[in-house]
Amino acid sequence: MLVAVVSAHPSADSFCHHLAARAVAGLHAAGHQVELIDLYADGFRVAMTAEERYAYHGESPICDPLVERYAAIVQHAGALVFVYPTWWSTLPAILKGWLERVMVPGVSFRFDERTGKVKPALGNVRTIIGISTYGSPRTYVRLMNDNGRRILTRALRVSCGLRTRTRWLALYGIDSSTELERSEFAARVERSMADLR
């Protein structure tokens, strides 16, 4: 199965990059084909342009070759894995921008010509997995509604279909975590990816 791993952290030596590498290792061990999308390394531009907004409801909503490449990967992937730090109780801006610019009509959803209602277009995606680090403890994250998790496991899932499975791997309180806790979490990420079917 083709698995797209979307990494969204600006520091190449970050723990999130380490987690992305461990996820990729686990997926390779399970025999999956992996496309690693490192948004910062790719120089992904966050904001939608006026041109893209005007094109959004047209025949060709994608105006950027990099976005076109991402869309092609997403349309062929059986699983989407997102690795990112939770900042301000949600996704980093670069990942939110990626969703806004890649998950456009014709990629993640279509409009029914008869009713005008939105219909899912990512039936190929069977699993969505989130891997995130949080500076706050779990109780605080739950109090704040964990917006990034909700976007990926609810809003994005609607574009894939209700049979799409979701999985969430979270390291809470990373700022006060020990090296052993981080090491155990990274090992858990790799094992979880190796179990993906």
CSV table of N, CA and C in Angstrom, one decimal, residues 22-183:
chain,number,residue,atom,x,y,z
A,22,ARG,N,11.0,7.4,12.3
A,22,ARG,CA,10.6,6.1,12.9
A,22,ARG,C,9.3,5.5,12.2
A,23,ALA,N,8.4,6.4,11.9
A,23,ALA,CA,7.1,6.0,11.2
A,23,ALA,C,7.5,5.4,9.9
A,24,VAL,N,8.3,6.1,9.1
A,24,VAL,CA,8.7,5.6,7.8
A,24,VAL,C,9.4,4.2,8.0
A,25,ALA,N,10.3,4.1,9.0
A,25,ALA,CA,11.0,2.8,9.2
A,25,ALA,C,9.9,1.7,9.5
A,26,GLY,N,9.0,2.0,10.3
A,26,GLY,CA,7.9,1.0,10.6
A,26,GLY,C,7.1,0.6,9.4
A,27,LEU,N,6.8,1.6,8.6
A,27,LEU,CA,6.0,1.3,7.4
A,27,LEU,C,6.8,0.5,6.3
A,28,HIS,N,8.1,0.8,6.2
A,28,HIS,CA,8.9,0.0,5.3
A,28,HIS,C,9.0,-1.4,5.8
A,29,ALA,N,9.1,-1.6,7.1
A,29,ALA,CA,9.2,-2.9,7.7
A,29,ALA,C,8.0,-3.8,7.4
A,30,ALA,N,6.8,-3.1,7.3
A,30,ALA,CA,5.6,-3.7,7.0
A,30,ALA,C,5.4,-3.9,5.5
A,31,GLY,N,6.3,-3.5,4.7
A,31,GLY,CA,6.3,-3.7,3.2
A,31,GLY,C,5.5,-2.6,2.4
A,32,HIS,N,5.2,-1.5,3.1
A,32,HIS,CA,4.5,-0.4,2.4
A,32,HIS,C,5.4,0.5,1.6
A,33,GLN,N,4.9,1.0,0.5
A,33,GLN,CA,5.6,2.1,-0.2
A,33,GLN,C,5.3,3.4,0.5
A,34,VAL,N,6.3,4.2,0.7
A,34,VAL,CA,6.1,5.4,1.5
A,34,VAL,C,6.5,6.7,0.7
A,35,GLU,N,5.7,7.7,0.7
A,35,GLU,CA,6.0,9.0,0.2
A,35,GLU,C,6.1,9.9,1.3
A,36,LEU,N,7.3,10.4,1.7
A,36,LEU,CA,7.5,11.3,2.8
A,36,LEU,C,7.4,12.7,2.2
A,37,ILE,N,6.5,13.5,2.8
A,37,ILE,CA,6.3,14.9,2.4
A,37,ILE,C,6.7,15.7,3.5
A,38,ASP,N,7.9,16.4,3.4
A,38,ASP,CA,8.4,17.2,4.4
A,38,ASP,C,8.1,18.7,4.0
A,39,LEU,N,7.1,19.3,4.5
A,39,LEU,CA,6.6,20.5,4.1
A,39,LEU,C,7.6,21.7,4.1
A,40,TYR,N,8.4,21.7,5.2
A,40,TYR,CA,9.4,22.7,5.3
A,40,TYR,C,10.6,22.5,4.4
A,41,ALA,N,11.1,21.3,4.3
A,41,ALA,CA,12.2,21.0,3.3
A,41,ALA,C,11.8,21.2,1.9
A,42,ASP,N,10.5,21.0,1.6
A,42,ASP,CA,10.0,21.3,0.2
A,42,ASP,C,9.8,22.8,-0.1
A,43,GLY,N,9.9,23.6,1.0
A,43,GLY,CA,9.6,25.0,0.8
A,43,GLY,C,8.2,25.3,0.5
A,44,PHE,N,7.3,24.5,1.1
A,44,PHE,CA,5.8,24.7,0.8
A,44,PHE,C,5.3,26.1,1.2
A,45,ARG,N,4.6,26.7,0.3
A,45,ARG,CA,4.1,28.1,0.6
A,45,ARG,C,2.7,27.9,1.3
A,46,VAL,N,2.6,28.5,2.5
A,46,VAL,CA,1.4,28.2,3.3
A,46,VAL,C,0.1,28.8,2.8
A,47,ALA,N,0.1,30.1,2.4
A,47,ALA,CA,-1.1,30.8,2.1
A,47,ALA,C,-1.6,30.5,0.7
A,48,MET,N,-2.9,30.4,0.6
A,48,MET,CA,-3.6,30.3,-0.7
A,48,MET,C,-3.5,31.6,-1.4
A,49,THR,N,-3.2,31.7,-2.7
A,49,THR,CA,-3.1,32.9,-3.4
A,49,THR,C,-4.5,33.3,-3.9
A,50,ALA,N,-4.6,34.6,-4.3
A,50,ALA,CA,-5.8,35.0,-4.9
A,50,ALA,C,-6.1,34.2,-6.2
A,51,GLU,N,-5.1,33.9,-7.0
A,51,GLU,CA,-5.3,33.1,-8.2
A,51,GLU,C,-5.9,31.7,-7.8
A,52,GLU,N,-5.4,31.1,-6.7
A,52,GLU,CA,-5.9,29.8,-6.3
A,52,GLU,C,-7.3,29.9,-5.8
A,53,ARG,N,-7.6,31.0,-5.1
A,53,ARG,CA,-9.0,31.1,-4.6
A,53,ARG,C,-10.0,31.3,-5.7
A,54,TYR,N,-9.6,32.0,-6.8
A,54,TYR,CA,-10.5,32.2,-7.9
A,54,TYR,C,-10.7,30.9,-8.7
A,55,ALA,N,-9.6,30.1,-8.7
A,55,ALA,CA,-9.6,28.8,-9.4
A,55,ALA,C,-10.3,27.7,-8.6
A,56,TYR,N,-10.6,27.9,-7.3
A,56,TYR,CA,-11.1,26.9,-6.4
A,56,TYR,C,-12.3,26.2,-6.9
A,57,HIS,N,-13.3,26.9,-7.5
A,57,HIS,CA,-14.5,26.3,-7.9
A,57,HIS,C,-14.5,26.1,-9.5
A,58,GLY,N,-13.3,26.2,-10.1
A,58,GLY,CA,-13.2,26.1,-11.5
A,58,GLY,C,-12.8,24.6,-11.9
A,59,GLU,N,-12.5,24.5,-13.2
A,59,GLU,CA,-12.1,23.2,-13.7
A,59,GLU,C,-10.7,22.7,-13.2
A,60,SER,N,-9.8,23.7,-12.9
A,60,SER,CA,-8.5,23.4,-12.5
A,60,SER,C,-8.2,24.2,-11.2
A,61,PRO,N,-8.5,23.7,-10.0
A,61,PRO,CA,-8.3,24.4,-8.8
A,61,PRO,C,-6.9,24.5,-8.3
A,62,ILE,N,-6.0,23.7,-8.9
A,62,ILE,CA,-4.6,23.6,-8.5
A,62,ILE,C,-3.8,24.4,-9.5
A,63,CYS,N,-3.0,25.4,-9.0
A,63,CYS,CA,-2.2,26.3,-9.8
A,63,CYS,C,-0.7,26.1,-9.6
A,64,ASP,N,-0.3,25.3,-8.6
A,64,ASP,CA,1.1,25.2,-8.2
A,64,ASP,C,1.5,23.7,-8.5
A,65,PRO,N,2.7,23.5,-9.2
A,65,PRO,CA,3.2,22.2,-9.5
A,65,PRO,C,3.4,21.4,-8.2
A,66,LEU,N,3.9,22.0,-7.1
A,66,LEU,CA,4.2,21.2,-5.9
A,66,LEU,C,2.9,20.7,-5.3
A,67,VAL,N,1.8,21.6,-5.3
A,67,VAL,CA,0.5,21.2,-4.8
A,67,VAL,C,0.0,20.0,-5.7
A,68,GLU,N,0.2,20.1,-7.0
A,68,GLU,CA,-0.3,19.1,-7.9
A,68,GLU,C,0.4,17.8,-7.6
A,69,ARG,N,1.7,17.8,-7.2
A,69,ARG,CA,2.4,16.6,-6.9
A,69,ARG,C,1.8,16.0,-5.6
A,70,TYR,N,1.6,16.8,-4.6
A,70,TYR,CA,1.0,16.4,-3.3
A,70,TYR,C,-0.4,15.8,-3.6
A,71,ALA,N,-1.2,16.4,-4.4
A,71,ALA,CA,-2.6,15.9,-4.7
A,71,ALA,C,-2.5,14.5,-5.3
A,72,ALA,N,-1.6,14.3,-6.2
A,72,ALA,CA,-1.4,13.0,-6.9
A,72,ALA,C,-1.1,11.9,-5.9
A,73,ILE,N,-0.2,12.3,-5.0
A,73,ILE,CA,0.2,11.3,-3.9
A,73,ILE,C,-1.1,11.0,-3.1
A,74,VAL,N,-1.8,12.0,-2.6
A,74,VAL,CA,-3.0,11.8,-1.8
A,74,VAL,C,-4.0,10.9,-2.5
A,75,GLN,N,-4.2,11.2,-3.8
A,75,GLN,CA,-5.2,10.4,-4.5
A,75,GLN,C,-4.9,9.0,-4.8
A,76,HIS,N,-3.6,8.6,-4.5
A,76,HIS,CA,-3.2,7.2,-4.7
A,76,HIS,C,-2.9,6.5,-3.4
A,77,ALA,N,-2.9,7.2,-2.3
A,77,ALA,CA,-2.5,6.7,-1.0
A,77,ALA,C,-3.6,5.9,-0.4
A,78,GLY,N,-3.2,4.8,0.3
A,78,GLY,CA,-4.2,4.0,1.1
A,78,GLY,C,-4.3,4.5,2.5
A,79,ALA,N,-3.2,5.2,2.9
A,79,ALA,CA,-3.2,5.8,4.3
A,79,ALA,C,-2.5,7.1,4.3
A,80,LEU,N,-2.9,8.0,5.2
A,80,LEU,CA,-2.3,9.3,5.4
A,80,LEU,C,-1.8,9.4,6.8
A,81,VAL,N,-0.5,9.7,7.0
A,81,VAL,CA,0.0,9.8,8.3
A,81,VAL,C,0.5,11.2,8.5
A,82,PHE,N,0.1,11.9,9.5
A,82,PHE,CA,0.5,13.3,9.8
A,82,PHE,C,1.4,13.3,11.1
A,83,VAL,N,2.6,13.9,11.0
A,83,VAL,CA,3.5,14.0,12.1
A,83,VAL,C,3.7,15.5,12.3
A,84,TYR,N,3.3,16.0,13.5
A,84,TYR,CA,3.5,17.5,13.7
A,84,TYR,C,3.4,17.8,15.2
A,85,PRO,N,3.9,18.9,15.6
A,85,PRO,CA,3.7,19.4,17.0
A,85,PRO,C,2.4,20.2,17.1
A,86,THR,N,1.7,20.0,18.2
A,86,THR,CA,0.5,20.8,18.4
A,86,THR,C,0.9,22.1,19.0
A,87,TRP,N,0.6,23.2,18.3
A,87,TRP,CA,0.9,24.5,18.8
A,87,TRP,C,-0.4,25.3,18.8
A,88,TRP,N,-0.6,26.1,19.9
A,88,TRP,CA,-1.8,26.9,20.1
A,88,TRP,C,-3.0,26.0,20.0
A,89,SER,N,-2.9,24.8,20.5
A,89,SER,CA,-4.1,23.9,20.5
A,89,SER,C,-4.5,23.4,19.1
A,90,THR,N,-3.7,23.5,18.1
A,90,THR,CA,-4.1,23.1,16.8
A,90,THR,C,-2.9,22.7,15.9
A,91,LEU,N,-3.2,22.6,14.6
A,91,LEU,CA,-2.1,22.3,13.7
A,91,LEU,C,-1.2,23.4,13.5
A,92,PRO,N,0.1,23.2,13.1
A,92,PRO,CA,1.0,24.3,12.7
A,92,PRO,C,0.4,24.9,11.4
A,93,ALA,N,0.7,26.2,11.2
A,93,ALA,CA,0.1,26.9,10.1
A,93,ALA,C,0.4,26.2,8.8
A,94,ILE,N,1.6,25.7,8.6
A,94,ILE,CA,2.0,25.1,7.4
A,94,ILE,C,1.2,23.9,7.0
A,95,LEU,N,0.8,23.1,8.1
A,95,LEU,CA,-0.1,21.9,7.8
A,95,LEU,C,-1.5,22.3,7.5
A,96,LYS,N,-2.0,23.4,8.2
A,96,LYS,CA,-3.3,23.9,7.9
A,96,LYS,C,-3.4,24.4,6.5
A,97,GLY,N,-2.3,25.1,6.1
A,97,GLY,CA,-2.2,25.6,4.7
A,97,GLY,C,-2.2,24.5,3.7
A,98,TRP,N,-1.5,23.4,4.0
A,98,TRP,CA,-1.4,22.2,3.1
A,98,TRP,C,-2.8,21.7,2.9
A,99,LEU,N,-3.6,21.5,4.0
A,99,LEU,CA,-4.9,21.0,3.8
A,99,LEU,C,-5.8,22.0,3.0
A,100,GLU,N,-5.6,23.3,3.2
A,100,GLU,CA,-6.4,24.2,2.4
A,100,GLU,C,-6.1,24.2,0.9
A,101,ARG,N,-4.8,24.1,0.6
A,101,ARG,CA,-4.3,24.2,-0.8
A,101,ARG,C,-4.4,22.8,-1.5
A,102,VAL,N,-4.3,21.7,-0.8
A,102,VAL,CA,-4.3,20.4,-1.5
A,102,VAL,C,-5.6,19.7,-1.5
A,103,MET,N,-6.4,19.9,-0.4
A,103,MET,CA,-7.7,19.2,-0.3
A,103,MET,C,-8.8,20.1,-0.9
A,104,VAL,N,-8.7,20.3,-2.2
A,104,VAL,CA,-9.6,21.1,-3.0
A,104,VAL,C,-10.6,20.3,-3.7
A,105,PRO,N,-11.6,20.9,-4.3
A,105,PRO,CA,-12.6,20.2,-5.1
A,105,PRO,C,-11.9,19.4,-6.2
A,106,GLY,N,-12.3,18.1,-6.3
A,106,GLY,CA,-11.7,17.3,-7.3
A,106,GLY,C,-10.6,16.4,-6.7
A,107,VAL,N,-10.1,16.8,-5.6
A,107,VAL,CA,-9.1,16.0,-4.9
A,107,VAL,C,-9.7,15.3,-3.7
A,108,SER,N,-10.2,16.1,-2.7
A,108,SER,CA,-10.7,15.4,-1.5
A,108,SER,C,-12.2,15.3,-1.5
A,109,PHE,N,-12.9,16.1,-2.3
A,109,PHE,CA,-14.3,16.1,-2.4
A,109,PHE,C,-14.8,16.6,-3.8
A,110,ARG,N,-16.1,16.3,-4.1
A,110,ARG,CA,-16.7,16.7,-5.3
A,110,ARG,C,-18.1,17.3,-4.9
A,111,PHE,N,-18.6,18.2,-5.8
A,111,PHE,CA,-19.9,18.7,-5.6
A,111,PHE,C,-20.9,17.8,-6.5
A,112,ASP,N,-21.9,17.3,-5.9
A,112,ASP,CA,-22.9,16.6,-6.6
A,112,ASP,C,-23.6,17.5,-7.6
A,113,GLU,N,-23.5,17.2,-8.9
A,113,GLU,CA,-24.1,18.1,-9.9
A,113,GLU,C,-25.6,18.3,-9.8
A,114,ARG,N,-26.3,17.3,-9.3
A,114,ARG,CA,-27.7,17.5,-9.1
A,114,ARG,C,-28.1,18.3,-7.9
A,115,THR,N,-27.5,17.9,-6.7
A,115,THR,CA,-27.9,18.5,-5.5
A,115,THR,C,-27.0,19.7,-5.0
A,116,GLY,N,-25.8,19.7,-5.6
A,116,GLY,CA,-24.8,20.7,-5.1
A,116,GLY,C,-24.1,20.3,-3.8
A,117,LYS,N,-24.5,19.2,-3.2
A,117,LYS,CA,-23.9,18.8,-2.0
A,117,LYS,C,-22.5,18.2,-2.1
A,118,VAL,N,-21.7,18.3,-1.1
A,118,VAL,CA,-20.4,17.8,-1.1
A,118,VAL,C,-20.4,16.2,-1.0
A,119,LYS,N,-19.6,15.6,-1.8
A,119,LYS,CA,-19.4,14.1,-1.8
A,119,LYS,C,-17.9,13.8,-1.6
A,120,PRO,N,-17.6,12.8,-0.8
A,120,PRO,CA,-16.2,12.4,-0.6
A,120,PRO,C,-15.6,12.0,-1.9
A,121,ALA,N,-14.3,12.3,-2.0
A,121,ALA,CA,-13.5,11.9,-3.2
A,121,ALA,C,-12.3,11.1,-2.9
A,122,LEU,N,-12.0,10.8,-1.6
A,122,LEU,CA,-10.8,10.1,-1.2
A,122,LEU,C,-11.1,8.7,-0.7
A,123,GLY,N,-12.0,8.0,-1.4
A,123,GLY,CA,-12.3,6.6,-1.0
A,123,GLY,C,-11.1,5.7,-1.0
A,124,ASN,N,-10.0,6.1,-1.6
A,124,ASN,CA,-8.8,5.3,-1.6
A,124,ASN,C,-8.1,5.3,-0.2
A,125,VAL,N,-8.4,6.3,0.6
A,125,VAL,CA,-7.8,6.4,1.9
A,125,VAL,C,-8.5,5.6,2.9
A,126,ARG,N,-7.9,4.5,3.4
A,126,ARG,CA,-8.5,3.6,4.3
A,126,ARG,C,-8.2,3.9,5.8
A,127,THR,N,-7.1,4.6,6.0
A,127,THR,CA,-6.6,5.0,7.3
A,127,THR,C,-6.0,6.3,7.4
A,128,ILE,N,-6.4,7.1,8.4
A,128,ILE,CA,-5.8,8.4,8.8
A,128,ILE,C,-5.1,8.2,10.1
A,129,ILE,N,-3.8,8.6,10.2
A,129,ILE,CA,-3.1,8.4,11.5
A,129,ILE,C,-2.5,9.8,11.8
A,130,GLY,N,-2.7,10.2,13.1
A,130,GLY,CA,-2.0,11.4,13.5
A,130,GLY,C,-1.0,11.0,14.6
A,131,ILE,N,0.2,11.7,14.5
A,131,ILE,CA,1.3,11.5,15.5
A,131,ILE,C,1.6,12.9,15.9
A,132,SER,N,1.4,13.2,17.1
A,132,SER,CA,1.6,14.6,17.5
A,132,SER,C,2.2,14.7,18.9
A,133,THR,N,3.0,15.8,19.1
A,133,THR,CA,3.6,16.1,20.4
A,133,THR,C,2.8,17.3,21.0
A,134,TYR,N,2.7,17.3,22.3
A,134,TYR,CA,2.0,18.4,22.9
A,134,TYR,C,2.8,18.9,24.1
A,135,GLY,N,2.9,20.2,24.2
A,135,GLY,CA,3.6,20.8,25.4
A,135,GLY,C,2.8,20.6,26.7
A,136,SER,N,1.5,20.5,26.5
A,136,SER,CA,0.6,20.5,27.7
A,136,SER,C,0.2,19.0,28.0
A,137,PRO,N,-0.2,18.9,29.3
A,137,PRO,CA,-0.7,17.5,29.7
A,137,PRO,C,-2.0,17.2,29.0
A,138,ARG,N,-2.3,15.9,29.1
A,138,ARG,CA,-3.5,15.4,28.4
A,138,ARG,C,-4.8,16.1,28.8
A,139,THR,N,-5.0,16.3,30.1
A,139,THR,CA,-6.2,16.9,30.6
A,139,THR,C,-6.4,18.3,30.0
A,140,TYR,N,-5.3,19.1,29.9
A,140,TYR,CA,-5.4,20.4,29.3
A,140,TYR,C,-5.8,20.3,27.9
A,141,VAL,N,-5.2,19.4,27.1
A,141,VAL,CA,-5.4,19.2,25.7
A,141,VAL,C,-6.9,18.9,25.5
A,142,ARG,N,-7.4,18.0,26.3
A,142,ARG,CA,-8.9,17.6,26.2
A,142,ARG,C,-9.8,18.8,26.5
A,143,LEU,N,-9.4,19.6,27.5
A,143,LEU,CA,-10.2,20.8,27.8
A,143,LEU,C,-10.2,21.8,26.6
A,144,MET,N,-9.1,21.9,25.9
A,144,MET,CA,-9.0,22.8,24.7
A,144,MET,C,-9.6,22.1,23.4
A,145,ASN,N,-10.1,20.9,23.5
A,145,ASN,CA,-10.7,20.2,22.4
A,145,ASN,C,-9.8,19.6,21.4
A,146,ASP,N,-8.5,19.7,21.5
A,146,ASP,CA,-7.5,19.1,20.6
A,146,ASP,C,-7.9,19.3,19.1
A,147,ASN,N,-7.9,20.6,18.7
A,147,ASN,CA,-8.4,21.0,17.4
A,147,ASN,C,-7.7,20.3,16.2
A,148,GLY,N,-6.4,20.1,16.3
A,148,GLY,CA,-5.7,19.4,15.2
A,148,GLY,C,-6.2,18.0,15.0
A,149,ARG,N,-6.4,17.3,16.1
A,149,ARG,CA,-6.9,16.0,16.0
A,149,ARG,C,-8.3,15.9,15.4
A,150,ARG,N,-9.2,16.9,15.8
A,150,ARG,CA,-10.5,16.9,15.3
A,150,ARG,C,-10.5,17.2,13.8
A,151,ILE,N,-9.6,18.1,13.4
A,151,ILE,CA,-9.6,18.4,11.9
A,151,ILE,C,-9.2,17.2,11.1
A,152,LEU,N,-8.2,16.4,11.6
A,152,LEU,CA,-7.8,15.3,10.8
A,152,LEU,C,-8.7,14.1,10.9
A,153,THR,N,-9.2,13.8,12.1
A,153,THR,CA,-9.9,12.6,12.3
A,153,THR,C,-11.4,12.7,12.1
A,154,ARG,N,-11.9,14.0,12.0
A,154,ARG,CA,-13.3,14.2,11.7
A,154,ARG,C,-13.5,14.9,10.4
A,155,ALA,N,-13.0,16.1,10.2
A,155,ALA,CA,-13.2,16.9,9.0
A,155,ALA,C,-12.6,16.2,7.8
A,156,LEU,N,-11.3,15.8,7.9
A,156,LEU,CA,-10.7,15.1,6.8
A,156,LEU,C,-11.3,13.8,6.5
A,157,ARG,N,-11.6,13.1,7.6
A,157,ARG,CA,-12.2,11.7,7.4
A,157,ARG,C,-13.5,11.8,6.6
A,158,VAL,N,-14.3,12.9,6.7
A,158,VAL,CA,-15.5,13.0,5.9
A,158,VAL,C,-15.2,13.0,4.4
A,159,SER,N,-14.0,13.4,4.0
A,159,SER,CA,-13.6,13.4,2.6
A,159,SER,C,-13.2,12.0,2.1
A,160,CYS,N,-13.0,11.1,3.1
A,160,CYS,CA,-12.5,9.8,2.8
A,160,CYS,C,-13.7,8.8,2.8
A,161,GLY,N,-14.6,9.0,3.7
A,161,GLY,CA,-15.7,8.1,3.9
A,161,GLY,C,-15.7,7.6,5.3
A,162,LEU,N,-16.9,7.3,5.8
A,162,LEU,CA,-17.1,6.9,7.2
A,162,LEU,C,-16.4,5.6,7.6
A,163,ARG,N,-16.1,4.8,6.6
A,163,ARG,CA,-15.4,3.5,6.9
A,163,ARG,C,-13.9,3.7,7.1
A,164,THR,N,-13.4,4.9,6.8
A,164,THR,CA,-12.0,5.1,7.0
A,164,THR,C,-11.7,5.1,8.5
A,165,ARG,N,-10.6,4.3,8.8
A,165,ARG,CA,-10.2,4.2,10.2
A,165,ARG,C,-9.3,5.3,10.6
A,166,THR,N,-9.3,5.7,11.9
A,166,THR,CA,-8.4,6.7,12.4
A,166,THR,C,-7.6,6.1,13.6
A,167,ARG,N,-6.4,6.6,13.7
A,167,ARG,CA,-5.5,6.2,14.8
A,167,ARG,C,-4.8,7.4,15.3
A,168,TRP,N,-4.6,7.6,16.6
A,168,TRP,CA,-4.0,8.8,17.1
A,168,TRP,C,-2.9,8.3,18.1
A,169,LEU,N,-1.7,8.9,17.9
A,169,LEU,CA,-0.5,8.6,18.8
A,169,LEU,C,0.0,9.9,19.3
A,170,ALA,N,-0.1,10.1,20.6
A,170,ALA,CA,0.2,11.4,21.2
A,170,ALA,C,1.2,11.3,22.3
A,171,LEU,N,2.1,12.2,22.3
A,171,LEU,CA,3.0,12.4,23.5
A,171,LEU,C,2.7,13.7,24.1
A,172,TYR,N,2.0,13.6,25.3
A,172,TYR,CA,1.6,14.8,26.0
A,172,TYR,C,2.7,15.2,26.9
A,173,GLY,N,2.7,16.5,27.2
A,173,GLY,CA,3.7,17.1,28.2
A,173,GLY,C,5.1,16.8,27.8
A,174,ILE,N,5.4,17.0,26.5
A,174,ILE,CA,6.8,16.7,26.0
A,174,ILE,C,7.8,17.6,26.7
A,175,ASP,N,7.4,18.8,27.0
A,175,ASP,CA,8.4,19.8,27.6
A,175,ASP,C,9.0,19.2,28.9
A,176,SER,N,8.2,18.4,29.6
A,176,SER,CA,8.7,17.9,30.9
A,176,SER,C,8.9,16.3,30.8
A,177,SER,N,8.9,15.8,29.6
A,177,SER,CA,9.1,14.3,29.5
A,177,SER,C,10.6,14.0,29.6
A,178,THR,N,10.8,12.7,30.0
A,178,THR,CA,12.1,12.2,30.1
A,178,THR,C,12.6,11.6,28.8
A,179,GLU,N,13.9,11.4,28.7
A,179,GLU,CA,14.5,10.8,27.5
A,179,GLU,C,13.9,9.4,27.3
A,180,LEU,N,13.7,8.7,28.4
A,180,LEU,CA,13.1,7.4,28.3
A,180,LEU,C,11.7,7.4,27.8
A,181,GLU,N,10.9,8.4,28.3
A,181,GLU,CA,9.5,8.5,27.8
A,181,GLU,C,9.5,8.8,26.3
A,182,ARG,N,10.4,9.7,25.9
A,182,ARG,CA,10.4,10.0,24.4
A,182,ARG,C,10.9,8.8,23.6
A,183,SER,N,11.8,8.1,24.1
A,183,SER,CA,12.3,6.9,23.4
A,183,SER,C,11.2,5.8,23.3
